[in-house]
Coordinates of C-alpha atoms in Angstrom, one line a residue:
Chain Z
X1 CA 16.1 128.4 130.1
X2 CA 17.4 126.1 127.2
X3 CA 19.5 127.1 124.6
X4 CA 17.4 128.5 121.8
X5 CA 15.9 126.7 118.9
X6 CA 16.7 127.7 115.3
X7 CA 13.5 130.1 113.7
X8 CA 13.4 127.9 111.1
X9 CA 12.6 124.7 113.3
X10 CA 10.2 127.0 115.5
X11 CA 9.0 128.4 112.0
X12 CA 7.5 124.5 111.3
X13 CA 7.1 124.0 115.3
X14 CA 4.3 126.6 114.5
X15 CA 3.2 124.6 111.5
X16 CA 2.1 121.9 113.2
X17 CA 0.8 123.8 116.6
X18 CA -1.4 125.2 113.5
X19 CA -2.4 122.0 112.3
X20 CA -3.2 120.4 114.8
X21 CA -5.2 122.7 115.9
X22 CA -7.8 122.4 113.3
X23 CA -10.5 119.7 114.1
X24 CA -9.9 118.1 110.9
X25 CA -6.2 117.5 111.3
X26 CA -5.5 113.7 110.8
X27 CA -1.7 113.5 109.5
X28 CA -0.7 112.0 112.8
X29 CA 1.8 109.7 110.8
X30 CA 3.0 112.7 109.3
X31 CA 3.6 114.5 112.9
X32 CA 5.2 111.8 114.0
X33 CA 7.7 111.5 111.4
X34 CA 8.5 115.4 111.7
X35 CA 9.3 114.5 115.5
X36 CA 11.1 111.9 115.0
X37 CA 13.4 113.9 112.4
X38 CA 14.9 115.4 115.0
X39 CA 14.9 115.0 118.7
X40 CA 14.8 119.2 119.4
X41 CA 11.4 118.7 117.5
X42 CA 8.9 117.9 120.2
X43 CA 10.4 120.8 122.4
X44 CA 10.1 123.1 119.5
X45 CA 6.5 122.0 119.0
X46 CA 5.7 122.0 122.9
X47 CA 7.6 126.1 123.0
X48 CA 5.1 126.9 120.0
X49 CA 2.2 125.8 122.1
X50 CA 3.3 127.7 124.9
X51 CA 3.5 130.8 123.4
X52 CA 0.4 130.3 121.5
X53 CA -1.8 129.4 124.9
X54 CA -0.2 132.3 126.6
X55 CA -1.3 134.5 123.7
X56 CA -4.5 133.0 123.2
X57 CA -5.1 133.2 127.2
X58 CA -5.0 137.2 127.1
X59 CA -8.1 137.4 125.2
X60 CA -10.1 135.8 127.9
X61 CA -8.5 139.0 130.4
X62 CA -11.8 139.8 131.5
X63 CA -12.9 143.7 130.1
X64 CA -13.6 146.4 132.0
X65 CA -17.1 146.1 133.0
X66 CA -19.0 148.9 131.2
X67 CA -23.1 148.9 131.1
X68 CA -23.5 151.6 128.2
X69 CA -26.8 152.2 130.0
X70 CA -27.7 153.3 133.3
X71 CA -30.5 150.4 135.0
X72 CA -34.0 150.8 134.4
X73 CA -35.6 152.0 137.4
X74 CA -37.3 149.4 139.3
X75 CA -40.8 150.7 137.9
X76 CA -39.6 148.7 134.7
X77 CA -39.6 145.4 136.5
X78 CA -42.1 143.4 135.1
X79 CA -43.0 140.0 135.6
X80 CA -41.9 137.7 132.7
X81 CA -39.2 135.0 132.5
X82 CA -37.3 135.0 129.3
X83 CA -35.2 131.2 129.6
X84 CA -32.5 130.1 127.0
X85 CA -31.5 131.9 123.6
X86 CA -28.5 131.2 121.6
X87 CA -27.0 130.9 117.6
X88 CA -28.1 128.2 116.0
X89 CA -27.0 125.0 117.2
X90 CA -23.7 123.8 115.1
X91 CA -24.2 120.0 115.6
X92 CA -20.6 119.2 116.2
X93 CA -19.1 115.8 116.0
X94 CA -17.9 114.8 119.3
X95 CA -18.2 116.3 122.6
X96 CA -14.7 118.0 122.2
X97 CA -12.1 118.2 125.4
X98 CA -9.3 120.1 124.9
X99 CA -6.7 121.9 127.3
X100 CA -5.1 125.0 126.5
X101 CA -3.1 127.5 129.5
X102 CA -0.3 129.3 130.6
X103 CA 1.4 127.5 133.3
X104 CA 0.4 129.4 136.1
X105 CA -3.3 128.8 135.7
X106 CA -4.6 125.2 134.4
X107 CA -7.6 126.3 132.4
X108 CA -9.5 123.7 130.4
X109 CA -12.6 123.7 128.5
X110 CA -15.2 121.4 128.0
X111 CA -18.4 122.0 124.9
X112 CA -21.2 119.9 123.9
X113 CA -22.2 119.5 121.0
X114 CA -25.9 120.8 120.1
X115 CA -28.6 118.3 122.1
X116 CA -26.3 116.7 124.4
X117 CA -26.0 118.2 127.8
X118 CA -23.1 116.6 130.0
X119 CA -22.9 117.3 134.2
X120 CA -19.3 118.4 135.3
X121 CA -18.6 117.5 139.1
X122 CA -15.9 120.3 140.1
X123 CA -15.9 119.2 143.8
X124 CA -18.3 117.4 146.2
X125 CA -21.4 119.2 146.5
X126 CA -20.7 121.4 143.3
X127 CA -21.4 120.8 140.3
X128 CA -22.6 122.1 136.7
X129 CA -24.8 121.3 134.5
X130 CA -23.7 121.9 130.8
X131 CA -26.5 122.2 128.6
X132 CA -26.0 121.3 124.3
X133 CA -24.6 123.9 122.3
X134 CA -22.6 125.2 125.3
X135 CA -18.9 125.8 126.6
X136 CA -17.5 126.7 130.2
X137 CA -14.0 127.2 130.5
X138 CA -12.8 125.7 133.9
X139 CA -9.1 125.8 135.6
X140 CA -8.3 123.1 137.9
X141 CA -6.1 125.4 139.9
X142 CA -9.3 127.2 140.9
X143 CA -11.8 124.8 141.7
X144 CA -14.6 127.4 142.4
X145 CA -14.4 129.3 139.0
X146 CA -16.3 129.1 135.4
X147 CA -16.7 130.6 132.9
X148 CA -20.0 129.9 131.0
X149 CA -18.3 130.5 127.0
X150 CA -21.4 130.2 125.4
X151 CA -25.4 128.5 125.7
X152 CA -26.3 127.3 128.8
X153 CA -25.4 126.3 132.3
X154 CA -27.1 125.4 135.6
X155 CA -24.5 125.4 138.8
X156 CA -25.2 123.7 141.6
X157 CA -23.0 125.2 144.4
X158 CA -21.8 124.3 148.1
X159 CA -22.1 127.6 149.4
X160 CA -18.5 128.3 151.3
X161 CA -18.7 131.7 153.0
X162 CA -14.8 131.8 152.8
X163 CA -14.5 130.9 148.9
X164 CA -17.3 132.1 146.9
X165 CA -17.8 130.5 143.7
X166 CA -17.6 133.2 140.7
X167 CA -18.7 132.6 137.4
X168 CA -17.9 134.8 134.7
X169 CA -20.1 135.6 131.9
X170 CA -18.3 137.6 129.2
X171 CA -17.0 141.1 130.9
X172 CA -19.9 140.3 133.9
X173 CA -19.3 138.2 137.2
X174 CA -21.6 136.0 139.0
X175 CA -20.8 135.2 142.7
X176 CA -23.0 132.8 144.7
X177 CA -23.9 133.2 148.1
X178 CA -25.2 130.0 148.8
X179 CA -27.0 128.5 145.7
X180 CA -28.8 126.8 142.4
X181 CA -28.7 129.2 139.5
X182 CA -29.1 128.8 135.9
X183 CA -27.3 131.5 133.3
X184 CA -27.7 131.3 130.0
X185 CA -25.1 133.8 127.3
X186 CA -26.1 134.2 123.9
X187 CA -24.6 136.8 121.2
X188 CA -27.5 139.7 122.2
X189 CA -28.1 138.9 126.0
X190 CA -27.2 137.6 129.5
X191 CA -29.7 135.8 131.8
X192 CA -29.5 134.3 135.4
X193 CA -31.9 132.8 137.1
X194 CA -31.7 131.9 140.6
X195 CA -33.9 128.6 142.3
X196 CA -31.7 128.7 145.7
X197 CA -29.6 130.7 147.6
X198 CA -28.5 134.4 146.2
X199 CA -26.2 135.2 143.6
X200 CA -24.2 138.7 143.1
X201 CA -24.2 140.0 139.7
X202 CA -20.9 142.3 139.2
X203 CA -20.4 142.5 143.1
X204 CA -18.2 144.9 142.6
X205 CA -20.0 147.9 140.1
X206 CA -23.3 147.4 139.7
X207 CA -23.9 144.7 142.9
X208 CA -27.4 143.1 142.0
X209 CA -28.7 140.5 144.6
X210 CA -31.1 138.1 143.2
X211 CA -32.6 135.9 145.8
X212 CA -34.3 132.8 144.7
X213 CA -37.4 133.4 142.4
X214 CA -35.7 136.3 140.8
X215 CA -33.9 136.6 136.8
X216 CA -31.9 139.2 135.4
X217 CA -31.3 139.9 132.3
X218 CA -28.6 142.2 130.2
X219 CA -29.3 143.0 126.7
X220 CA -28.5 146.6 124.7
X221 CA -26.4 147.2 128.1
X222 CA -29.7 146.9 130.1
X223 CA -30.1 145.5 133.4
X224 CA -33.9 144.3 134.1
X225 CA -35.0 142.0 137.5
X226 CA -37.9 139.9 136.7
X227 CA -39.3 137.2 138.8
X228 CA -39.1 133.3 137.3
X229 CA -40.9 130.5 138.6
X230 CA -38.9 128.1 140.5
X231 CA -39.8 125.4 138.6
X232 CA -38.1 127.3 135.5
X233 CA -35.0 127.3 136.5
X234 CA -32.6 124.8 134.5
X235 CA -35.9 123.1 133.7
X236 CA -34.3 122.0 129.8
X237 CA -32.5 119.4 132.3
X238 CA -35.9 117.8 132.8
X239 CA -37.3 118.0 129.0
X240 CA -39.6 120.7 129.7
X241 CA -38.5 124.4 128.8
X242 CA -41.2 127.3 131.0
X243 CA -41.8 130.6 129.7
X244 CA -43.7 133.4 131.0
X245 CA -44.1 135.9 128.3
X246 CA -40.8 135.0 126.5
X247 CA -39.8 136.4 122.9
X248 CA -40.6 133.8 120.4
X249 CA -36.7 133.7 118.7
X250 CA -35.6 133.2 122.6
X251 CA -38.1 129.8 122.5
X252 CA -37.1 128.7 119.4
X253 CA -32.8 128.9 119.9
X254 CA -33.8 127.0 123.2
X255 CA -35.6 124.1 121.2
X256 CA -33.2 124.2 119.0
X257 CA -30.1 123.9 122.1
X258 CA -32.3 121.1 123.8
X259 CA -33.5 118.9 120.2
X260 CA -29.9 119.3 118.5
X261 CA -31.1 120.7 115.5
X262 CA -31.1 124.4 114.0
X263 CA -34.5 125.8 114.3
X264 CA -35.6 128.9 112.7
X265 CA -38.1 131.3 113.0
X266 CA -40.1 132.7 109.9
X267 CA -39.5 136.8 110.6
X268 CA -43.3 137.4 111.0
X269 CA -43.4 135.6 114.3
X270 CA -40.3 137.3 115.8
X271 CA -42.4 139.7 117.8
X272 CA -44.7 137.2 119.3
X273 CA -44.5 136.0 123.0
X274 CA -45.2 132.5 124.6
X275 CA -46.3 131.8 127.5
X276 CA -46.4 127.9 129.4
X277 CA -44.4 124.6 129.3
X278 CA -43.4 123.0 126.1
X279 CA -42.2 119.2 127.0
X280 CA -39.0 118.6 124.3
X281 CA -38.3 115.0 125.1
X282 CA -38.0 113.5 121.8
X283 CA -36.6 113.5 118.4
X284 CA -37.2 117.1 116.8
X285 CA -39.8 115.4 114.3
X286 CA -41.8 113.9 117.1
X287 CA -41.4 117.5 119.2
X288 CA -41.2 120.1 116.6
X289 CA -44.9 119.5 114.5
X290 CA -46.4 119.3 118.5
X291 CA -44.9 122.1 119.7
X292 CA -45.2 124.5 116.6
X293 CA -49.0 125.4 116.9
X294 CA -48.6 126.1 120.7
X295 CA -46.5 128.7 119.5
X296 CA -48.7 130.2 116.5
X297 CA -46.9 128.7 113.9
X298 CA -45.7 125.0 111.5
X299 CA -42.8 123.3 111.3
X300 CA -41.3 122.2 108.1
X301 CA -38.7 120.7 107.9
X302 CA -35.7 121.6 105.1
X303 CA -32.3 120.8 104.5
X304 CA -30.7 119.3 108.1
X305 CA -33.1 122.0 109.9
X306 CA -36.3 123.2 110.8
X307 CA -38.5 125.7 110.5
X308 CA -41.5 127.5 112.6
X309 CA -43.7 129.9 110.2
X310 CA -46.9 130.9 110.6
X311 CA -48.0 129.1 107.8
X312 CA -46.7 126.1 105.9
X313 CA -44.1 126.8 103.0
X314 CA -45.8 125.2 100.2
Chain U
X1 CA -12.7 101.7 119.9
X2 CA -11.1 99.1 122.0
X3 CA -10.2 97.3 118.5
X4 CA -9.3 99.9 117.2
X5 CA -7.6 101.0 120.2
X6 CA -5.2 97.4 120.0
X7 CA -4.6 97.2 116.2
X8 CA -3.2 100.7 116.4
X9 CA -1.3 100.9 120.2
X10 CA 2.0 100.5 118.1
X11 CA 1.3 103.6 116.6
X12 CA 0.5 105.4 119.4
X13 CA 3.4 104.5 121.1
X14 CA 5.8 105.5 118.4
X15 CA 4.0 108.9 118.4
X16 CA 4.5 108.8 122.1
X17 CA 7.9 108.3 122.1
X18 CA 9.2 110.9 119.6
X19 CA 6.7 113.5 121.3
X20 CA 9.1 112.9 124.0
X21 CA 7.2 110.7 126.5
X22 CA 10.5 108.0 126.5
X23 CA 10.0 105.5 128.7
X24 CA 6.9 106.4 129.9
X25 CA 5.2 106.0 126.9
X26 CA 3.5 102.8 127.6
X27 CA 2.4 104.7 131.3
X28 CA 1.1 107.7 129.2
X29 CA -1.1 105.3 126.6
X30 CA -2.0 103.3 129.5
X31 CA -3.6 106.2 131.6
X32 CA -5.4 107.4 128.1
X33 CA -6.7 104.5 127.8
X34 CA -8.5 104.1 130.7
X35 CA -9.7 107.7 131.1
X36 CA -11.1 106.9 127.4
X37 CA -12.4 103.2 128.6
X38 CA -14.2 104.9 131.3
X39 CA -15.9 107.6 129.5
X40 CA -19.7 107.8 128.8
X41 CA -20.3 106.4 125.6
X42 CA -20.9 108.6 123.0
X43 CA -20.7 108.4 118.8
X44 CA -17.3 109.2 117.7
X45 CA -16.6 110.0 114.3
X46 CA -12.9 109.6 113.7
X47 CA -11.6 106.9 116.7
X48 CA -7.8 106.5 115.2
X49 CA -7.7 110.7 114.9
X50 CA -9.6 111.0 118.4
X51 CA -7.3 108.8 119.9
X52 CA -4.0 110.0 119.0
X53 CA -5.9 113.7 119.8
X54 CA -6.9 112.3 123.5
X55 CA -2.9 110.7 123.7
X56 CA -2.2 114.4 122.5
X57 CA -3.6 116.0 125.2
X58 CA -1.7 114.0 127.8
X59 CA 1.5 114.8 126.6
X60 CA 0.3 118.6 127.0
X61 CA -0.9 118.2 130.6
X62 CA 2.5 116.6 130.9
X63 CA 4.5 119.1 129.7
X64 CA 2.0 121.6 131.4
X65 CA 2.6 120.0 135.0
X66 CA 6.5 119.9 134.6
X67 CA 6.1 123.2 133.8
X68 CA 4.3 124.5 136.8
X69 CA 6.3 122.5 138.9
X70 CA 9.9 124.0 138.0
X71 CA 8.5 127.3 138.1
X72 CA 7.6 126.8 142.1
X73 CA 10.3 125.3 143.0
X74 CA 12.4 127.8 141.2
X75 CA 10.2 130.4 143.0
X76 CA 11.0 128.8 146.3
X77 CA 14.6 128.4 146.0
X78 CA 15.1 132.0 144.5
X79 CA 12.7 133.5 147.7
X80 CA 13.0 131.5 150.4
X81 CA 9.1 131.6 151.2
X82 CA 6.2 130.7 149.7
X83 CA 6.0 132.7 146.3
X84 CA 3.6 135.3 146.3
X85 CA 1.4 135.9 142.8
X86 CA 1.1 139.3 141.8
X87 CA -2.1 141.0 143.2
X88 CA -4.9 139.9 141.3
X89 CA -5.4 143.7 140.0
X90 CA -1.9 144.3 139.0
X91 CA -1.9 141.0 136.8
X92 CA -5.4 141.9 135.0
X93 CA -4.1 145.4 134.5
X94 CA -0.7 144.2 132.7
X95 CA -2.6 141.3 130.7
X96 CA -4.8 144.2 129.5
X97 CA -2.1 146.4 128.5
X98 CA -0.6 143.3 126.8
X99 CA -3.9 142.2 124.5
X100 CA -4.1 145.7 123.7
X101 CA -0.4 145.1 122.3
X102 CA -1.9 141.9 120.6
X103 CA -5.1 143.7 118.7
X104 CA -2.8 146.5 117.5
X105 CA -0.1 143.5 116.1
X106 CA -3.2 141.5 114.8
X107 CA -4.0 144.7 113.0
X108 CA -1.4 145.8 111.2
X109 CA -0.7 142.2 109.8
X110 CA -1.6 142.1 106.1
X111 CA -3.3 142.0 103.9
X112 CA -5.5 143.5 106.6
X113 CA -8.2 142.9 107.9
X114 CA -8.1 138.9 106.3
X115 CA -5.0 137.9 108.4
X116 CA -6.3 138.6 111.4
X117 CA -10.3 137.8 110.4
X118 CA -8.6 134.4 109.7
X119 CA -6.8 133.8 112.8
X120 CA -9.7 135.2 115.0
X121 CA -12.3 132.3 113.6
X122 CA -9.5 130.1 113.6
X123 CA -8.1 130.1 116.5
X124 CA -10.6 132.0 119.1
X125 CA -13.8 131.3 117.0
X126 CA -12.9 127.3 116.7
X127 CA -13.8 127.4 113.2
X128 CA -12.0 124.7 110.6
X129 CA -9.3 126.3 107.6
X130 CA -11.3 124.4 105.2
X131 CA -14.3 125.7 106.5
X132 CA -12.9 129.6 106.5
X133 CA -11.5 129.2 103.2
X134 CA -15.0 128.4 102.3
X135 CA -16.7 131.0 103.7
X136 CA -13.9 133.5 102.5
X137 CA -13.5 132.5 99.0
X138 CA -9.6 132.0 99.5
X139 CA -8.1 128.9 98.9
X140 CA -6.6 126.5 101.6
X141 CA -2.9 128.0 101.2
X142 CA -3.8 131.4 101.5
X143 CA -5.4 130.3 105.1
X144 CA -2.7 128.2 106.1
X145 CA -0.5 131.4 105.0
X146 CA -2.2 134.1 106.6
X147 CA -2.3 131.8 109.8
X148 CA 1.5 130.7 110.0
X149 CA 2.0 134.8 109.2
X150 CA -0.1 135.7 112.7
X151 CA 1.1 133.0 114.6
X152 CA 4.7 134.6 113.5
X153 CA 4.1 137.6 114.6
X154 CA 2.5 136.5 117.6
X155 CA 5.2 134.7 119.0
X156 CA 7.5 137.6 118.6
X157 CA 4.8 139.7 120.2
X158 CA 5.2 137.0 123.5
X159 CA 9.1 136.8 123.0
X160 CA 9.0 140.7 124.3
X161 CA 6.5 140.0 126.9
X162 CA 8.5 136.8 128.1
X163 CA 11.7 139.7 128.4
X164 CA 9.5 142.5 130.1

């Protein structure tokens, strides 16, 4: 296409593409005197980041969509609503925009940082809801894709019989038939919950309908259907987080997405379950000592954190 | 930020111009600036680095939508017709094959497995090279080393695909 740039000057094109990359950089004086050295400079720089976005771009090829283990029979249903989960929030700086592609797609992707949720309007009639801690990658070629990177997401979709929305979450796919559904991706698990509409988990393997009222959740390559309230569904928008029989660590990664501050729990109260509506309006000292006790537990703080144990450190 | 925004636009326009903007320079900063003016507040810790990162960004959506537009018209002049994309199948099957290529060239960089551990939490993980060398116990160099090494090898990795 243009007549090729010498390695060495590709060789420092990288450099930079490097540096840049790193939150910290902040030699943009420097930058611009290595462009200004030389006027094949900024193409060199823009080639590098070309060929590093179509790299980086095939490791988001979605996988071959495996379930290590067949579904539990539906006799394993049980009725409980597991909401949230995730690592521990990393309080970034700035809610951080960048764009990275190939040129045939124009994917972009937008994260919060831990406590801040931020409402993405794709198109009218359809949008998401980003909770903190979170990251969906979006393409604005595609209008009526996501994917939800990490944390927490309610989407709020115009149904449009002849382009489904699809949402991928990791290797599995979401596709809406008409809806408001709330998934949430964490390291150990995937959960959806629908409030309106139907949604199509992995339409095309294992082809789960969940109608409104219904969760699913993956974890250890098993599939299980619960039933949710409807008030539970994307309820962190709210301030209020709703549990039916949820795993303590899922609660406390969920206070910890909605207050912006890494909560964790002391390993004795890993096992235990919660069960009602914990209201997390509020700086985590004004939420953390009330909500503690309705989970069995204290909270002490510690350095930049929190913690819930079942009894205070001394 | 709008202070800082004024005391600094000479800056950003000289960045602007050698990262190739030309005359459109002042058209680029001016669009930043209002996609900046107009966004929900929100605590910013570094407004001189955010801004020449948010002026950095437009030049890559720039370059990005040049890009997309040569290749279809090329497409159209070289068809005739509307191009078609490869069927959706097809493209996921060859982009497999392809990060396969890219895990195996990751792999064998060494010393092994730090190269590639590096450039994973670098560059896929989001993590900082001060923050890695931290965690690894190597110093700065030896990150910016192993990363300039995989981005190496990764370019002549795409070089071969760009040829396929």
């Amino acid at each position: 296409m243009t007549s090729p740039l010498p390695p060495e000057m590709m060789e420092a094109a990288r450099g930079w593409a490097i540096a840049l990359r790193d939150p910290a950089f902040d030699d943009w004086d420097g930058f611009t005197g290595w462009l200004e050295a030389d006027t094949r400079h900024a193409a060199a720089y823009d080639a590098a980041c070309d060929t590093d976005a179509a790299v980086v771009a095939l490791f988001s090829t979605p996988a071959p969509i495996a379930m290590p283990e067949p579904r539990p029979a539906p006799s394993r249903f049980s009725r409980r609503w597991v909401a949230g989960g995730g690592a521990v929030a990393a309080a970034l700086a700035l809610a951080f925009v960048y764009t990275g592609s190939d040129p045939a797609s124009a994917p972009y992707t937008i994260a919060t940082r831990a406590g801040v949720s931020q409402t993405i309007d794709l198109e009218p009639g359809t949008q998401i809801v980003l909770n903190g801690d979170s990251r969906v990658t979006l393409d604005r070629e595609r209008p009526r894709y996501a994917s939800l990177d990490r944390g927490e997401a309610l989407f709020v979709v115009r149904h449009d019989d002849a382009r489904p929305f699809i949402v991928d979450v990791g290797a599995a796919k979401l596709v809406d038939l008409g809806t408001v559904f709330n998934v949430a991706r964490t390291d150990e698990a995937t959960r959806v919950a629908v409030s309106e509409g139907v949604v199509m988990y992995n339409p095309d393997s294992d082809a789960v309908r969940l109608e409104a009222g219904k969760s699913l959740e993956v974890a250890d390559g098993r599939l299980t259907v619960r039933s949710v309230s409807l008030d539970a569904v994307g309820s962190w928008r709210e301030g209020t987080l709703v549990y039916d029989n949820a795993l303590l660590p899922q609660v406390v990664s969920d206070l910890s997405r909605s207050l912006g501050v890494a909560v964790t729990l002391s390993p004795d109260l890993r096992a235990r379950r919660f069960t009602g509506t914990l209201a997390v309006k509020g700086s985590p000292a004004d939420v953390l000592p009330r909500v503690a006790p309705l989970l069995g537990g204290v909270a002490s703080s510690n350095d930049g954190g929190w913690t819930v144990s079942s009894r205070a450190r001394p | 930020m709008e202070s800082i925004f004024l005391e600094h636009r000479e800056r950003l326009l000289r960045f602007l111009r050698a990262r190739g903007a030309g005359d459109d320079a002042e058209d680029v900063l001016h669009d930043v600036w209002q996609r900046i003016a107009n966004a929900p507040d929100g605590p910013i810790a570094e407004p001189l680095s955010y801004l020449f990162r948010a002026t950095e960004n437009a030049m890559r959506d720039r370059h990005r939508a040049a890009h997309a537009r040569v290749n279809r018209e090329t497409n159209w002049a070289d068809s005739g017709h509307a191009p078609e994309p490869p069927p959706g199948g097809e493209r996921v099957l060859i982009a497999r094959e392809r990060l396969a290529q890219v895990n195996a060239a990751l792999a064998a960089l060494t010393p092994a497995p730090r190269v590639e551990t590096i450039f994973r939490r670098f560059r896929l993980e989001g993590m900082g090279q001060a923050e890695i060398a931290r965690d690894l116990g190597v110093s700065l160099s030896t990150v910016e080393k192993d990363l300039q090494k995989a981005y190496r090898a990764l370019a002549e990795l795409q070089e071969r695909f760009d040829a396929e």
